[in-house]
Structures are given as C-alpha cells and as structure tokens.
Amino acid sequence: MLDYKFSSKTIFQYLPEEIIQKILLHCDPDDINLNLQRVCRRLQTLANEPSLWRHNCHLEFRYWDIKHCIQDKYLWPVGYVDWKSLYLYRRKVDLKTTQLLNSIICTQKSRISKYEAIAEFGYDAKDTLLRHIGVDENTEDVLARRYYANSVLDYLHRVNAIEIWQKTLDDKSVPVETALGCFDLFILHNKRGDVSEINETFDKMAECFRYQCPGVENLPTRAKAFATIDFMSRHNFTSLESNRVYQNIERNYIGLYLQNPKDPPSPLLSAVIYCALGRRIGLDARGCGTLNYIHIVVFSRPGETLDAEILKEGEPAGEPIYLDPQRAMIQVPLHTLRKTLSDRGLHPGYHAQFLSDVSIASVILRMSKTILATVRRFRAHENDFHTDTHSVIRNSSCHFMDMENAHYSALWADFLFTGDSRQLNSGTSQSNLIPTILERYERQYPMDSRLIENHILPLYDDPRSLLSCQIVHALRAVRISDESSKQIRLRLPPADKKVLYKVGQVFRHKRYYYQAVIFGWDLEGGVDFERAISNDAESLPSERHQTFYHALVEDTSTRYVAEENIDIIKPDYPKNLMKQAGKYFKRWDPHSRTFVSGIRDEYPED
C-alpha cells in the first residue's frame, strides 16, 4: 500500500532517470544551472549530463562564431565537448552584449568602443542582437533598440565580410559563392542569407539535384554540364538579358536571391550559382572573363574527354565547354568567342588570357561594377520620390539606406581588389577611392574606425604622405568626437522664446514638401550654416540670424533647415521616417503624434 506521507523528494527519487532527463529538457537552462542542480545529488548528476547541455546549445543558439567549429562538434560523440561550459559562455556573451547595447542606446558618448567590444564576440553576439531587433512594439525604446541592434549587427556583418575578402586576397581557399556573399553582408540586416546560410542553401540545392537526377555525379562531364543547366532552368536560376534585373538591386545579391528566387538573377549571379552547384556534384566549372561580361568554362575531368573517354598519354583534352549566362546558358562555340575578341581589336595572342578561368578577385570587381550601375540608376530617380507615386524608388523593396550600404560595399570591394585582378582593368587606383571611403566613414559609418585602421591605414603608413595624413586625421577626428560628451543645449533665455519647435516634431518643408523630423536646433545658423546653403539655397532667408534645425528626412538624409521653412504637421504614423528614426528617438507617441527623444543627454528639455 502506497504511503501518502512520503515527502515529494522521496517520490521524486523513485522516478526513472529517463523520465527526469525528459523533464529537464523542458526546463529553463538557467534555472537548471542556478537552482535545480542544487536540490539533491541525483539531480546534480543528471543536470550536468553533456547531452542535456548539447540540447540546450542547439535549441537556444542558432548562430555561432567560426572559432567554435560548432557543426563539427555536433557530429562528435557527446562526451568529447564540454557543452555546459559552452552554453554558459554564450549566456555570458548574451548578457555582456545586452549591457553594451543598452549603453549605446542611453548615451551618445563612446559608442565606437562599444560597437568594437560587441564585435569581439563575433557571430556569438548575433542571436542577442536579433532578439533586440525583434522586441515588441510596446517596448519603451522600441525604435532606438531596433535601430542600434541593427546597426551593431550591420557592423558585425561588415567585419565578417572584409575578413573573408582579406582571406581571398591572402590566397586562402574561399569559394566564389562565399566571396560574393560578402556583398550581402553589407545590406543583410536581420534577414537570412549570410555566408553560412548561402552554403547551406547550396548544399540543399545539390541534394535536391541528386534526388531529381539520380546518378548525376557519375555522368560524363558534357552530360553533367547540360543536366545542371536543365536543373537551373526548372528552378529559375538562369538569366536573360533585361534592364529589369539591373533595376532590382536584390537580384545582384546571392544570399538574398537564394532566399526568394522569383525573378531571374543577374547573369553574373547566374554564373556563380552554376559554378557553386556544379562543384558540389563534381563538375569543374569556372568563370571566364571575356571582354563584355563573364561566361562559364567547363573543363573535363583529368585524363578524360568531356564524354568520359580515357585520354592516351600526352593526348590533349580538347576544347572545354563555354556557356553564356546572359542567354539562358546556351553553349557558345570557341571559334565564336575568338571572332568576338578579334572583332573588338584584340590580337589573337591575347585570346587565351580572356578565354581561361578568371580569379575570384575579377568576379568580385565585376559584381562591384554591376552594383554601382544599379545604384546610379536608382539615384537617377531620387527626384521622382515626392512627385511620382509610381517611381522606381517608391516601388522598390530596397530602402534608401540600403542603397548607401550597397554603394559602400562596392567601394570596399573596389579598394581591396583593385590591382589584384589580372584581367579587369577598372581604371581606378586604390588611392583614388580613399577620399570617398573616408567621406562615407565620417558621415555614416563612424563605427568602422577599426576597419579603416586595419585594412587601409597600413597600406599608407608613410607619415610624410598627404594621403596618410588625411586618413590619420579622419580617424582621430571621428574618435575624438565619439569620446567627447555632447554640448548640453538648454532652453534658457533667449532660446526659450526664439526656438519655437522641439526635438521630435514632424514637419513638411514649405518649399520642397519633403517630410522630416527635428533632431536638434541652433539658436542662430551654426557650423552647419554653409552646408545649409548647398541643400536649402533657394529658401534661405537673407540673413542667418534665426533658429536653424537639424532634420532627418524621409529619404534618410539629414538637412539643416531655417525656421521659416518649417511647417509642423501631426501625421498618424510617419512610416517613411520610422526605419532611421531610432538613431535619435526612442519611440513614436501616437497621442502627441511626435517622436520621443532619445538624445536627452544633448537636449534635456526637449
């Protein structure tokens, strides 16, 4: 007969270990570590089982820094890894990242060092940042938290991208799809499609190919090459020449494209997809740099012809296969390519250089030029934004700031790889790119100080060089500004009467009709007065002795606007301002229909 006077502890001791282990799988890992394992010796033993903490690591964290080699560890016997220590380390990273992010949000001072401290954790910080990006709409500082978590994640992605490109420059083994995926990291934000996910997608694509075409890996090279074309055509991975491809910038980013392959990719992207997929089924396909655009060249296996016939000793392998990605991967005869090169005035002695495989650097530079062309096309329509409801910009899924990020990615690619490509002469030297990179750095990417210090400054370390002095001066100016406290601006006389508007109010420009939000003011035209002349010239007053306001515009630019040109409005929800508003504001207040200031360390009374 069961004695109901047994304590719960005694009853618990009669449970089989398998049941307790199942229960622990559903318990909070931190509760297990801090409380449950202290209840009794039996629980302490079960709560420290490696399989439990392996489960928690897999369940709680999706992204891991490369130093952990986490995919290899998941394949090892469970006892080979100290899974609990690994979990506790990730929790420590989570807490520290959150503390640093909170500090970035709370004060404008010393943000760069905090960005760098989070980046030291590498991809171990990504899960934490994604959690903060996804905070609830009712969070007190929702706009600021989302903006700065996204900004830190963008910085983390850029660090990763440039590290991979540096490995490419150092002749380390980097697949072409990984090198090209670095462009994605500049505009990825919190979306899927980073370099690890690109490789996962290609692995799954290859599995699908093997399933749909059993034995494809054993086919002769020629049959395998055309089977790959057929597979890509059925899944919309082949390209056709079309301006629409170049208008949609996302068709040039391999990670974003693979997540949603509705429209055809750009020809260059189609070529890279072919080569990456082919490599996974044993096909030796590479980019080939003809004059106009990239082709694909497919080589036979060593010692064989394209049709798997064994070559005799000393017998040449024969011509490879050339494919045109701009025309749905049709085969192009070698004599046609030679004629094209000759018609363009190239001596036959140089044909081999353009008909052989190209370096990854050349592929990266070609993609950089494609992205820049798309950005220029996009910017050509910027003036249509306010007047044309059917403009390219209004109907693009890409945000204004994404165009800046895309341009920035191309600048970095051009800087790093110019001079490293043996076939593509861009006509641009590295030194010519530095002023543009520094301008972007000072204006929009001050957190990239360490990238400038590590990847640009060492190439120009002569203190007597004017360019070196410019780089050092820019770095010093940005860091000093970041580490200095902001000047506190109080509404003391005469500001209490002369400054009519407050930080957080939304207005429409009386002359140009754009919508913007105030994030600062000067009692009279201050240091930005000269800049105001360039962006507000026709509407400036005859004198500078009136209040001027710093404004964030819906196209993500900032303007310096005279008070007389401001028409305060109270919109229900200024959608076009929301994405960038977190840089200066905590949240949108639907009752007052203004933004709640996040820069009270500078404007405490606004």
XYZ file of C-alpha atoms in Angstrom:
606
model
C 0.000 0.000 0.000
C 1.381 3.442 -1.028
C 2.300 5.637 1.906
C 0.982 9.108 1.054
C 3.087 10.593 3.861
C 6.198 10.219 1.679
C 7.761 13.604 1.002
C 7.774 14.869 -2.559
C 11.548 14.440 -2.510
C 11.138 10.748 -1.703
C 8.590 10.285 -4.517
C 10.878 12.168 -6.921
C 13.692 9.764 -6.094
C 11.596 6.846 -7.385
C 11.251 8.373 -10.869
C 13.398 6.652 -13.520
C 16.364 8.651 -14.773
C 14.937 8.675 -18.301
C 11.822 10.500 -17.047
C 13.859 13.083 -15.140
C 16.053 13.658 -18.177
C 12.957 14.240 -20.312
C 11.653 16.724 -17.739
C 14.961 18.594 -17.684
C 14.799 19.042 -21.455
C 11.754 21.259 -20.900
C 13.195 23.269 -18.010
C 14.801 26.666 -18.349
C 18.579 26.096 -18.710
C 19.434 28.974 -16.384
C 17.020 27.631 -13.777
C 18.703 24.223 -14.027
C 22.134 25.749 -13.537
C 21.215 28.124 -10.713
C 18.606 26.113 -8.801
C 17.649 22.583 -9.837
C 21.116 21.077 -9.710
C 21.379 22.134 -6.043
C 18.300 20.233 -4.884
C 19.993 16.863 -4.416
C 22.992 14.852 -5.529
C 20.988 12.850 -8.050
C 19.694 15.996 -9.740
C 23.164 17.487 -9.724
C 24.428 14.487 -11.676
C 21.556 14.491 -14.160
C 21.648 18.279 -14.559
C 25.262 18.098 -15.704
C 24.777 15.451 -18.384
C 26.564 16.599 -21.587
C 23.574 15.537 -23.721
C 21.318 17.979 -21.831
C 23.626 20.933 -22.458
C 24.245 19.902 -26.045
C 20.467 20.040 -26.482
C 20.331 23.486 -24.842
C 23.131 24.833 -27.041
C 21.341 23.603 -30.151
C 17.954 24.885 -29.013
C 18.942 28.303 -27.664
C 21.537 29.470 -30.174
C 21.365 29.422 -33.960
C 24.475 31.440 -34.826
C 27.969 30.565 -33.631
C 31.296 32.212 -34.255
C 33.562 30.276 -36.590
C 36.125 29.666 -33.829
C 33.812 27.087 -32.209
C 33.625 24.821 -35.309
C 30.152 24.077 -33.973
C 28.959 21.882 -36.856
C 31.924 19.571 -36.313
C 31.232 19.428 -32.582
C 27.629 18.388 -33.163
C 28.982 15.363 -35.061
C 31.402 14.318 -32.332
C 30.488 11.913 -29.514
C 28.597 13.944 -26.929
C 31.182 13.456 -24.197
C 34.013 14.945 -26.262
C 32.768 18.521 -25.728
C 32.181 20.466 -22.512
C 28.716 21.535 -23.625
C 27.741 23.133 -20.343
C 30.769 25.444 -20.353
C 29.989 26.331 -23.952
C 26.400 27.180 -23.018
C 27.499 29.301 -20.046
C 29.958 31.159 -22.265
C 27.160 32.013 -24.702
C 24.978 33.235 -21.852
C 27.841 35.464 -20.709
C 28.155 36.856 -24.243
C 24.401 37.467 -24.303
C 24.464 39.419 -21.033
C 27.525 41.479 -21.967
C 26.174 42.269 -25.432
C 22.883 43.425 -23.915
C 24.709 45.644 -21.409
C 26.785 47.255 -24.154
C 23.732 47.752 -26.382
C 21.831 49.383 -23.515
C 24.746 51.759 -23.003
C 24.835 52.621 -26.717
C 21.131 53.474 -26.573
C 21.372 55.526 -23.372
C 24.259 57.846 -24.245
C 25.847 59.191 -27.415
C 29.328 59.101 -25.871
C 31.923 56.365 -26.628
C 29.706 54.350 -28.924
C 32.522 53.229 -31.225
C 34.373 51.324 -28.486
C 31.119 49.577 -27.549
C 30.500 48.527 -31.150
C 34.034 47.137 -31.223
C 33.577 45.312 -27.914
C 30.462 43.548 -29.218
C 32.232 42.709 -32.483
C 34.967 40.954 -30.479
C 32.385 38.246 -29.732
C 31.942 37.656 -33.461
C 28.851 35.735 -34.517
C 28.279 34.662 -30.907
C 26.604 38.070 -30.460
C 24.255 37.718 -33.436
C 21.437 35.831 -31.677
C 21.334 38.503 -28.969
C 21.198 41.343 -31.481
C 18.429 39.612 -33.442
C 16.410 39.273 -30.242
C 16.672 43.011 -29.593
C 15.763 43.816 -33.205
C 12.596 41.777 -32.697
C 11.434 43.494 -29.489
C 7.730 44.112 -29.007
C 6.166 47.313 -30.358
C 5.223 48.317 -26.816
C 8.846 48.378 -25.646
C 9.680 51.764 -24.120
C 12.595 52.404 -26.506
C 11.474 50.225 -29.407
C 12.765 52.433 -32.245
C 16.152 53.090 -30.651
C 16.629 49.461 -29.618
C 15.796 48.137 -33.072
C 17.917 50.753 -34.809
C 21.070 50.277 -32.732
C 20.785 46.492 -32.535
C 20.505 46.535 -36.323
C 23.394 48.990 -36.608
C 25.683 46.828 -34.452
C 24.662 43.735 -36.438
C 25.444 45.570 -39.683
C 28.889 46.411 -38.299
C 29.413 42.793 -37.259
C 28.472 41.683 -40.774
C 30.871 44.183 -42.379
C 33.730 42.986 -40.171
C 32.985 39.411 -41.255
C 32.761 40.383 -44.926
C 36.072 42.210 -45.007
C 37.795 39.403 -43.085
C 36.626 36.933 -45.757
C 37.742 39.242 -48.562
C 41.117 39.572 -46.849
C 41.411 35.759 -46.812
C 40.686 35.808 -50.539
C 43.477 38.333 -51.045
C 45.805 36.152 -48.965
C 45.161 33.236 -51.378
C 43.337 31.186 -48.778
C 40.698 28.783 -50.052
C 37.477 30.801 -50.311
C 34.665 29.503 -52.581
C 33.426 32.032 -55.109
C 29.882 31.983 -53.663
C 31.270 32.825 -50.214
C 33.372 35.698 -51.558
C 30.380 37.037 -53.487
C 28.129 36.553 -50.446
C 30.173 39.186 -48.627
C 28.299 41.839 -50.608
C 25.100 40.578 -48.957
C 26.538 41.223 -45.512
C 26.524 44.975 -46.161
C 22.742 45.087 -46.710
C 21.543 41.937 -44.940
C 20.414 43.424 -41.600
C 18.322 40.830 -39.756
C 17.344 38.820 -42.837
C 18.573 35.320 -43.624
C 21.242 34.847 -46.270
C 24.671 35.282 -44.680
C 27.655 33.282 -45.953
C 26.968 30.207 -43.807
C 23.326 30.168 -44.911
C 24.396 30.593 -48.540
C 26.499 27.440 -48.248
C 23.646 25.596 -46.507
C 21.315 26.594 -49.343
C 23.719 25.304 -51.992
C 24.159 22.026 -50.101
C 20.373 21.579 -50.017
C 20.136 22.549 -53.682
C 22.715 19.888 -54.568
C 20.754 17.284 -52.579
C 17.615 18.256 -54.490
C 19.547 17.955 -57.767
C 20.778 14.457 -56.866
C 17.231 13.434 -55.932
C 15.711 14.758 -59.171
C 18.543 13.429 -61.331
C 19.769 10.155 -59.768
C 23.353 9.306 -60.644
C 24.151 12.814 -61.892
C 27.569 12.728 -60.227
C 28.553 9.714 -62.344
C 27.608 11.265 -65.687
C 30.288 12.322 -68.198
C 31.261 15.984 -67.949
C 29.265 17.081 -71.011
C 26.068 15.355 -69.862
C 26.555 16.652 -66.338
C 27.036 20.227 -67.614
C 23.751 20.192 -69.535
C 21.891 18.405 -66.730
C 22.942 21.283 -64.480
C 21.565 23.802 -66.972
C 18.271 21.902 -67.103
C 18.007 21.858 -63.305
C 18.760 25.577 -63.056
C 16.211 26.421 -65.752
C 13.471 24.496 -63.963
C 14.200 26.383 -60.740
C 14.529 29.876 -62.274
C 18.278 30.185 -61.730
C 19.166 31.079 -65.330
C 19.303 34.667 -66.519
C 18.092 36.604 -69.530
C 19.417 39.998 -70.594
C 16.996 42.531 -69.150
C 17.175 46.012 -67.672
C 14.732 44.862 -65.017
C 17.464 42.696 -63.492
C 19.692 45.713 -63.039
C 16.908 47.893 -61.637
C 16.265 45.430 -58.819
C 19.401 45.511 -56.736
C 18.441 42.410 -54.752
C 18.906 40.305 -57.928
C 22.644 41.006 -57.605
C 22.983 39.633 -54.064
C 23.408 35.898 -53.936
C 22.179 35.358 -50.364
C 19.058 37.491 -50.747
C 18.322 35.997 -54.149
C 18.552 32.379 -52.980
C 16.022 33.106 -50.234
C 13.435 34.210 -52.787
C 14.307 33.286 -56.406
C 11.161 34.609 -58.089
C 12.794 36.715 -60.802
C 15.870 35.740 -62.831
C 19.223 36.636 -61.266
C 21.784 38.859 -62.935
C 23.963 36.992 -65.476
C 26.986 37.185 -63.188
C 24.993 35.767 -60.288
C 23.639 33.011 -62.528
C 27.209 32.083 -63.487
C 28.283 31.895 -59.845
C 25.259 29.733 -58.972
C 26.179 27.365 -61.817
C 29.791 27.070 -60.643
C 28.842 26.592 -56.972
C 26.204 23.968 -57.741
C 28.472 22.226 -60.230
C 31.313 21.927 -57.737
C 29.002 20.052 -55.358
C 28.280 17.378 -57.966
C 31.853 17.069 -59.212
C 31.666 19.483 -62.163
C 34.704 21.703 -62.771
C 33.008 24.936 -63.871
C 34.629 28.354 -63.520
C 34.086 31.941 -64.547
C 35.658 33.049 -67.812
C 36.373 36.738 -68.373
C 35.514 37.734 -71.914
C 35.504 41.443 -72.730
C 31.823 42.225 -72.256
C 30.681 40.048 -69.384
C 31.518 36.813 -67.671
C 30.979 33.417 -69.334
C 31.335 29.933 -67.868
C 34.017 27.479 -68.905
C 33.562 23.775 -68.059
C 36.618 21.510 -68.004
C 36.673 17.742 -68.321
C 37.962 15.505 -65.553
C 41.752 14.931 -65.564
C 42.698 12.180 -68.005
C 39.292 12.197 -69.741
C 37.471 13.907 -72.570
C 34.184 15.723 -71.997
C 32.432 12.452 -72.894
C 34.419 10.400 -70.351
C 36.688 8.759 -72.904
C 40.121 7.943 -71.469
C 42.925 10.020 -72.953
C 46.127 8.436 -74.150
C 49.355 9.643 -72.611
C 50.182 13.090 -73.973
C 46.854 13.419 -75.779
C 45.220 16.880 -75.292
C 41.873 17.030 -73.523
C 40.234 19.058 -76.276
C 38.199 22.219 -76.069
C 36.223 22.931 -72.883
C 32.550 23.921 -72.939
C 31.714 27.650 -72.935
C 28.296 28.769 -71.677
C 26.656 32.189 -71.904
C 24.790 33.066 -68.661
C 23.223 36.125 -70.282
C 21.371 33.906 -72.775
C 19.995 31.147 -70.554
C 23.282 29.195 -70.524
C 23.407 28.407 -74.232
C 26.656 26.835 -75.409
C 28.938 29.201 -77.324
C 31.463 27.656 -79.756
C 35.061 28.587 -79.085
C 35.522 29.975 -82.613
C 32.605 32.380 -81.987
C 34.272 33.734 -78.868
C 37.587 34.094 -80.709
C 35.866 36.013 -83.523
C 34.196 38.312 -80.981
C 37.552 39.085 -79.395
C 39.160 39.718 -82.791
C 36.276 41.963 -83.890
C 36.939 44.081 -80.830
C 40.529 44.563 -81.878
C 42.201 42.059 -79.569
C 45.291 40.374 -81.013
C 44.964 36.549 -81.202
C 47.990 36.262 -78.953
C 45.890 37.639 -76.090
C 42.831 35.443 -76.677
C 43.936 32.751 -74.236
C 44.037 35.290 -71.419
C 40.353 36.093 -71.923
C 39.231 32.526 -72.587
C 40.756 30.989 -69.467
C 39.222 30.987 -65.997
C 39.273 34.250 -64.028
C 40.307 34.917 -60.454
C 37.776 35.412 -57.678
C 39.062 38.995 -57.455
C 37.883 39.582 -61.025
C 34.429 38.167 -60.231
C 34.158 40.421 -57.170
C 35.160 43.510 -59.157
C 32.631 42.696 -61.880
C 29.882 42.384 -59.283
C 31.018 45.660 -57.738
C 30.590 47.409 -61.100
C 27.138 45.846 -61.545
C 26.051 47.055 -58.103
C 27.372 50.566 -58.766
C 25.458 50.707 -62.057
C 22.259 49.714 -60.248
C 22.837 52.315 -57.529
C 23.353 55.037 -60.149
C 20.137 54.020 -61.900
C 18.288 54.114 -58.585
C 19.666 57.529 -57.657
C 18.709 58.927 -61.042
C 15.095 58.547 -59.901
C 15.530 60.136 -56.458
C 13.920 63.376 -57.594
C 10.793 61.391 -58.529
C 10.235 60.321 -54.928
C 7.959 63.164 -53.886
C 6.235 63.821 -57.215
C 5.722 60.380 -58.773
C 3.792 57.731 -56.847
C 4.903 55.139 -59.419
C 8.613 55.980 -59.226
C 11.284 53.285 -59.129
C 12.179 54.235 -55.562
C 8.666 54.151 -54.157
C 8.017 50.722 -55.652
C 11.365 49.197 -54.737
C 11.634 46.922 -51.727
C 15.085 48.391 -51.116
C 15.345 51.269 -48.654
C 17.300 54.467 -49.340
C 19.851 53.468 -46.718
C 20.292 50.085 -48.387
C 21.457 51.941 -51.492
C 24.069 53.710 -49.371
C 25.120 50.355 -47.916
C 25.280 48.830 -51.396
C 27.452 51.702 -52.603
C 29.673 51.295 -49.538
C 30.114 47.571 -50.210
C 31.209 48.307 -53.778
C 33.688 50.939 -52.568
C 35.303 48.453 -50.179
C 35.419 45.738 -52.838
C 36.983 48.109 -55.360
C 39.546 49.278 -52.815
C 40.582 45.804 -51.684
C 40.661 44.095 -55.081
C 41.732 46.835 -57.484
C 45.141 45.767 -58.725
C 44.550 42.157 -57.682
C 42.610 41.191 -60.798
C 44.791 40.249 -63.757
C 42.066 40.747 -66.363
C 39.734 43.517 -65.329
C 41.233 46.971 -65.623
C 38.856 49.246 -63.757
C 40.882 52.379 -64.443
C 40.677 53.173 -60.738
C 43.547 53.168 -58.294
C 43.192 52.358 -54.624
C 44.310 55.816 -53.554
C 41.581 57.480 -55.649
C 38.939 55.598 -53.655
C 40.161 56.659 -50.217
C 38.590 60.166 -50.096
C 35.176 58.691 -50.964
C 35.510 55.918 -48.377
C 36.611 58.427 -45.722
C 33.676 60.709 -46.540
C 31.234 57.811 -46.069
C 33.075 56.760 -42.907
C 32.874 60.206 -41.295
C 29.264 60.817 -42.323
C 27.576 57.428 -41.896
C 29.920 54.694 -40.659
C 31.988 56.079 -37.737
C 31.882 52.655 -36.080
C 34.098 51.361 -38.912
C 37.189 53.013 -37.419
C 38.898 49.698 -36.798
C 38.244 48.542 -40.355
C 39.972 51.673 -41.654
C 42.825 51.178 -39.178
C 43.321 47.509 -40.058
C 42.761 47.416 -43.809
C 43.509 50.881 -45.215
C 45.940 52.709 -42.929
C 48.692 50.008 -43.065
C 48.881 50.467 -46.851
C 49.631 54.183 -46.396
C 51.808 54.252 -43.295
C 54.283 56.862 -44.541
C 53.753 59.836 -42.162
C 55.070 62.185 -44.871
C 52.337 61.135 -47.287
C 49.424 63.541 -47.689
C 47.026 60.603 -48.049
C 48.342 59.024 -44.857
C 47.828 62.311 -43.016
C 44.250 62.524 -44.303
C 43.474 59.004 -43.075
C 45.040 59.594 -39.655
C 43.266 62.948 -39.304
C 39.880 61.434 -40.188
C 40.353 58.577 -37.716
C 41.445 60.922 -34.941
C 38.614 63.391 -35.569
C 35.940 60.694 -35.530
C 37.245 59.037 -32.359
C 37.653 62.352 -30.504
C 34.120 63.369 -31.457
C 32.771 59.992 -30.333
C 34.570 60.060 -26.987
C 33.519 63.635 -26.162
C 30.359 64.487 -24.260
C 27.747 66.319 -26.278
C 27.238 70.021 -25.617
C 24.134 70.390 -23.461
C 21.585 72.738 -25.034
C 19.124 74.235 -22.573
C 16.125 76.422 -23.347
C 17.410 79.340 -21.306
C 16.779 82.918 -22.478
C 16.796 83.804 -25.306
C 16.326 80.206 -26.530
C 13.092 79.854 -24.577
C 11.438 82.359 -26.921
C 13.460 82.107 -30.135
C 13.400 78.311 -30.553
C 9.786 77.650 -31.496
C 9.961 73.940 -32.256
C 11.138 70.902 -30.317
C 13.131 67.776 -30.965
C 10.721 65.067 -32.134
C 8.252 67.245 -34.038
C 7.483 66.243 -37.626
C 7.274 68.901 -40.331
C 6.860 69.388 -44.045
C 9.275 71.693 -45.839
C 7.330 74.694 -47.141
C 9.177 74.836 -50.451
C 10.345 71.288 -51.212
C 7.484 69.439 -49.496
C 9.583 66.629 -48.074
C 8.647 65.241 -44.664
C 11.219 65.306 -41.857
C 11.628 65.210 -38.085
C 13.621 67.660 -35.951
C 16.527 66.137 -34.013
C 18.366 69.309 -32.981
C 18.499 73.087 -33.189
C 20.899 76.048 -33.187
C 19.847 79.440 -31.902
C 21.431 81.013 -34.986
C 22.989 79.480 -38.077
C 25.858 77.496 -36.602
C 28.659 75.390 -38.013
C 26.265 73.765 -40.499
C 25.141 77.059 -41.996
C 27.404 76.708 -45.036
C 26.033 73.204 -45.623
C 22.538 74.658 -45.483
C 23.386 76.890 -48.424
C 24.017 73.830 -50.577
C 20.828 71.930 -49.716
C 18.356 74.725 -48.989
C 19.743 77.612 -51.020
C 16.633 78.977 -52.675
C 14.646 79.032 -49.477
C 17.267 80.527 -47.166
C 16.487 83.895 -45.627
C 18.593 86.918 -46.399
C 20.365 86.546 -43.071
C 21.493 83.730 -40.801
C 20.195 85.301 -37.583
C 17.293 82.970 -36.949
C 16.913 79.489 -35.496
C 18.042 76.568 -37.630
C 17.011 72.950 -37.111
C 18.757 69.651 -37.760
C 16.280 67.405 -39.554
C 16.144 63.738 -40.521
C 14.405 63.489 -43.902
C 12.310 60.569 -45.133
C 14.999 59.696 -47.716
C 17.382 59.138 -44.719
C 19.441 62.271 -45.471
C 19.919 64.996 -42.869
C 19.237 68.667 -43.594
C 19.859 71.998 -41.879
C 16.605 73.929 -42.211
C 15.725 77.532 -41.446
C 12.823 78.011 -39.042
C 10.786 79.970 -41.578
C 10.718 76.937 -43.906
C 9.192 74.574 -41.351
C 5.508 73.699 -41.387
C 4.751 71.481 -38.365
C 2.402 68.570 -39.099
C 0.956 65.790 -36.952
C 0.756 62.625 -39.053
C -0.919 59.488 -37.741
C 2.147 57.371 -38.472
C 5.128 58.717 -40.484
C 6.104 55.366 -41.999
C 8.962 56.666 -44.156
C 10.725 58.102 -41.094
C 10.443 55.065 -38.850
C 13.377 52.981 -40.030
C 16.026 55.627 -39.306
C 14.231 57.498 -36.510
C 15.701 55.194 -33.866
C 19.049 56.927 -34.319
C 17.645 59.886 -32.369
C 14.336 58.763 -30.876
C 13.039 56.094 -28.517
C 9.572 55.595 -29.946
C 6.622 57.220 -31.694
C 3.981 58.699 -29.403
C 0.582 58.209 -31.109
C -1.143 60.582 -28.687
C 1.027 63.664 -29.224
C 1.976 62.421 -32.707
C 5.609 63.254 -32.111
C 8.766 61.214 -31.580
C 10.051 60.717 -28.025
C 13.627 61.980 -27.778
C 16.481 59.543 -27.280
C 19.141 62.271 -27.099
C 18.272 63.942 -23.821
C 21.963 63.954 -22.900
C 22.207 66.748 -25.506
C 18.720 68.298 -25.425
C 17.462 67.555 -21.896
C 14.432 69.864 -22.119
C 13.082 68.665 -25.479
